[in-house]
Amino acid sequence: MKKTRYTEEQIAFALKQAETGICVGEVCRKMGISEAIFIIRREIRCSGRN
């Protein structure tokens, strides 16, 4: 499995920021990721897969 650039804690933090109302685009800019990657990670987390 390919190693990710961000830890699970960083990903969880970004997802929580988006849930609190911060714009997804702003969260992505702060993290240095594309919105597409953010959405994929959110879908993976919501589906219960790791």
mmCIF file with all atom_site columns, C-alpha atoms in Angstrom:
data_model
loop_
_atom_site.group_PDB
_atom_site.id
_atom_site.type_symbol
_atom_site.label_atom_id
_atom_site.label_alt_id
_atom_site.label_comp_id
_atom_site.label_asym_id
_atom_site.label_entity_id
_atom_site.label_seq_id
_atom_site.pdbx_PDB_ins_code
_atom_site.Cartn_x
_atom_site.Cartn_y
_atom_site.Cartn_z
_atom_site.occupancy
_atom_site.B_iso_or_equiv
_atom_site.pdbx_formal_charge
_atom_site.auth_seq_id
_atom_site.auth_comp_id
_atom_site.auth_asym_id
_atom_site.auth_atom_id
_atom_site.pdbx_PDB_model_num
ATOM 1  C CA . MET A 1 1  ? 0.000   0.000  0.000  1.00 0.00 ? 1  MET A CA 1
ATOM 2  C CA . LYS A 1 2  ? 1.311   3.447  -0.888 1.00 0.00 ? 2  LYS A CA 1
ATOM 3  C CA . LYS A 1 3  ? 2.308   5.676  2.019  1.00 0.00 ? 3  LYS A CA 1
ATOM 4  C CA . THR A 1 4  ? 0.192   8.817  2.286  1.00 0.00 ? 4  THR A CA 1
ATOM 5  C CA . ARG A 1 5  ? 1.652   12.280 2.645  1.00 0.00 ? 5  ARG A CA 1
ATOM 6  C CA . TYR A 1 6  ? -0.545  13.127 5.619  1.00 0.00 ? 6  TYR A CA 1
ATOM 7  C CA . THR A 1 7  ? -1.144  11.288 8.873  1.00 0.00 ? 7  THR A CA 1
ATOM 8  C CA . GLU A 1 8  ? -4.590  10.088 9.868  1.00 0.00 ? 8  GLU A CA 1
ATOM 9  C CA . GLU A 1 9  ? -4.657  12.824 12.509 1.00 0.00 ? 9  GLU A CA 1
ATOM 10 C CA . GLN A 1 10 ? -4.032  15.528 9.892  1.00 0.00 ? 10 GLN A CA 1
ATOM 11 C CA . ILE A 1 11 ? -6.750  14.136 7.646  1.00 0.00 ? 11 ILE A CA 1
ATOM 12 C CA . ALA A 1 12 ? -9.193  13.946 10.558 1.00 0.00 ? 12 ALA A CA 1
ATOM 13 C CA . PHE A 1 13 ? -8.365  17.544 11.494 1.00 0.00 ? 13 PHE A CA 1
ATOM 14 C CA . ALA A 1 14 ? -9.027  18.755 7.937  1.00 0.00 ? 14 ALA A CA 1
ATOM 15 C CA . LEU A 1 15 ? -12.343 16.885 7.794  1.00 0.00 ? 15 LEU A CA 1
ATOM 16 C CA . LYS A 1 16 ? -13.410 18.348 11.141 1.00 0.00 ? 16 LYS A CA 1
ATOM 17 C CA . GLN A 1 17 ? -12.551 21.855 9.935  1.00 0.00 ? 17 GLN A CA 1
ATOM 18 C CA . ALA A 1 18 ? -14.801 21.393 6.930  1.00 0.00 ? 18 ALA A CA 1
ATOM 19 C CA . GLU A 1 19 ? -17.594 20.087 9.163  1.00 0.00 ? 19 GLU A CA 1
ATOM 20 C CA . THR A 1 20 ? -17.418 23.218 11.336 1.00 0.00 ? 20 THR A CA 1
ATOM 21 C CA . GLY A 1 21 ? -18.228 25.423 8.375  1.00 0.00 ? 21 GLY A CA 1
ATOM 22 C CA . ILE A 1 22 ? -14.850 26.403 6.957  1.00 0.00 ? 22 ILE A CA 1
ATOM 23 C CA . CYS A 1 23 ? -14.948 26.376 3.161  1.00 0.00 ? 23 CYS A CA 1
ATOM 24 C CA . VAL A 1 24 ? -13.587 23.140 1.674  1.00 0.00 ? 24 VAL A CA 1
ATOM 25 C CA . GLY A 1 25 ? -11.449 25.154 -0.731 1.00 0.00 ? 25 GLY A CA 1
ATOM 26 C CA . GLU A 1 26 ? -9.834  27.011 2.155  1.00 0.00 ? 26 GLU A CA 1
ATOM 27 C CA . VAL A 1 27 ? -9.139  23.793 4.058  1.00 0.00 ? 27 VAL A CA 1
ATOM 28 C CA . CYS A 1 28 ? -7.566  22.304 0.924  1.00 0.00 ? 28 CYS A CA 1
ATOM 29 C CA . ARG A 1 29 ? -5.357  25.338 0.367  1.00 0.00 ? 29 ARG A CA 1
ATOM 30 C CA . LYS A 1 30 ? -4.125  25.178 3.968  1.00 0.00 ? 30 LYS A CA 1
ATOM 31 C CA . MET A 1 31 ? -3.369  21.459 3.647  1.00 0.00 ? 31 MET A CA 1
ATOM 32 C CA . GLY A 1 32 ? -1.880  21.760 0.176  1.00 0.00 ? 32 GLY A CA 1
ATOM 33 C CA . ILE A 1 33 ? -4.213  19.204 -1.413 1.00 0.00 ? 33 ILE A CA 1
ATOM 34 C CA . SER A 1 34 ? -6.730  19.296 -4.222 1.00 0.00 ? 34 SER A CA 1
ATOM 35 C CA . GLU A 1 35 ? -10.448 19.400 -3.522 1.00 0.00 ? 35 GLU A CA 1
ATOM 36 C CA . ALA A 1 36 ? -10.821 16.095 -5.385 1.00 0.00 ? 36 ALA A CA 1
ATOM 37 C CA . ILE A 1 37 ? -8.444  14.347 -2.973 1.00 0.00 ? 37 ILE A CA 1
ATOM 38 C CA . PHE A 1 38 ? -10.266 15.901 -0.020 1.00 0.00 ? 38 PHE A CA 1
ATOM 39 C CA . ILE A 1 39 ? -13.608 14.617 -1.283 1.00 0.00 ? 39 ILE A CA 1
ATOM 40 C CA . ILE A 1 40 ? -12.188 11.130 -1.894 1.00 0.00 ? 40 ILE A CA 1
ATOM 41 C CA . ARG A 1 41 ? -10.805 11.020 1.646  1.00 0.00 ? 41 ARG A CA 1
ATOM 42 C CA . ARG A 1 42 ? -14.127 12.239 3.047  1.00 0.00 ? 42 ARG A CA 1
ATOM 43 C CA . GLU A 1 43 ? -16.012 9.530  1.141  1.00 0.00 ? 43 GLU A CA 1
ATOM 44 C CA . ILE A 1 44 ? -13.593 6.856  2.347  1.00 0.00 ? 44 ILE A CA 1
ATOM 45 C CA . ARG A 1 45 ? -13.975 8.004  5.936  1.00 0.00 ? 45 ARG A CA 1
ATOM 46 C CA . CYS A 1 46 ? -17.784 8.199  5.684  1.00 0.00 ? 46 CYS A CA 1
ATOM 47 C CA . SER A 1 47 ? -18.015 4.711  4.214  1.00 0.00 ? 47 SER A CA 1
ATOM 48 C CA . GLY A 1 48 ? -16.017 3.260  7.105  1.00 0.00 ? 48 GLY A CA 1
ATOM 49 C CA . ARG A 1 49 ? -13.104 2.072  5.015  1.00 0.00 ? 49 ARG A CA 1
ATOM 50 C CA . ASN A 1 50 ? -9.534  2.961  5.989  1.00 0.00 ? 50 ASN A CA 1
#
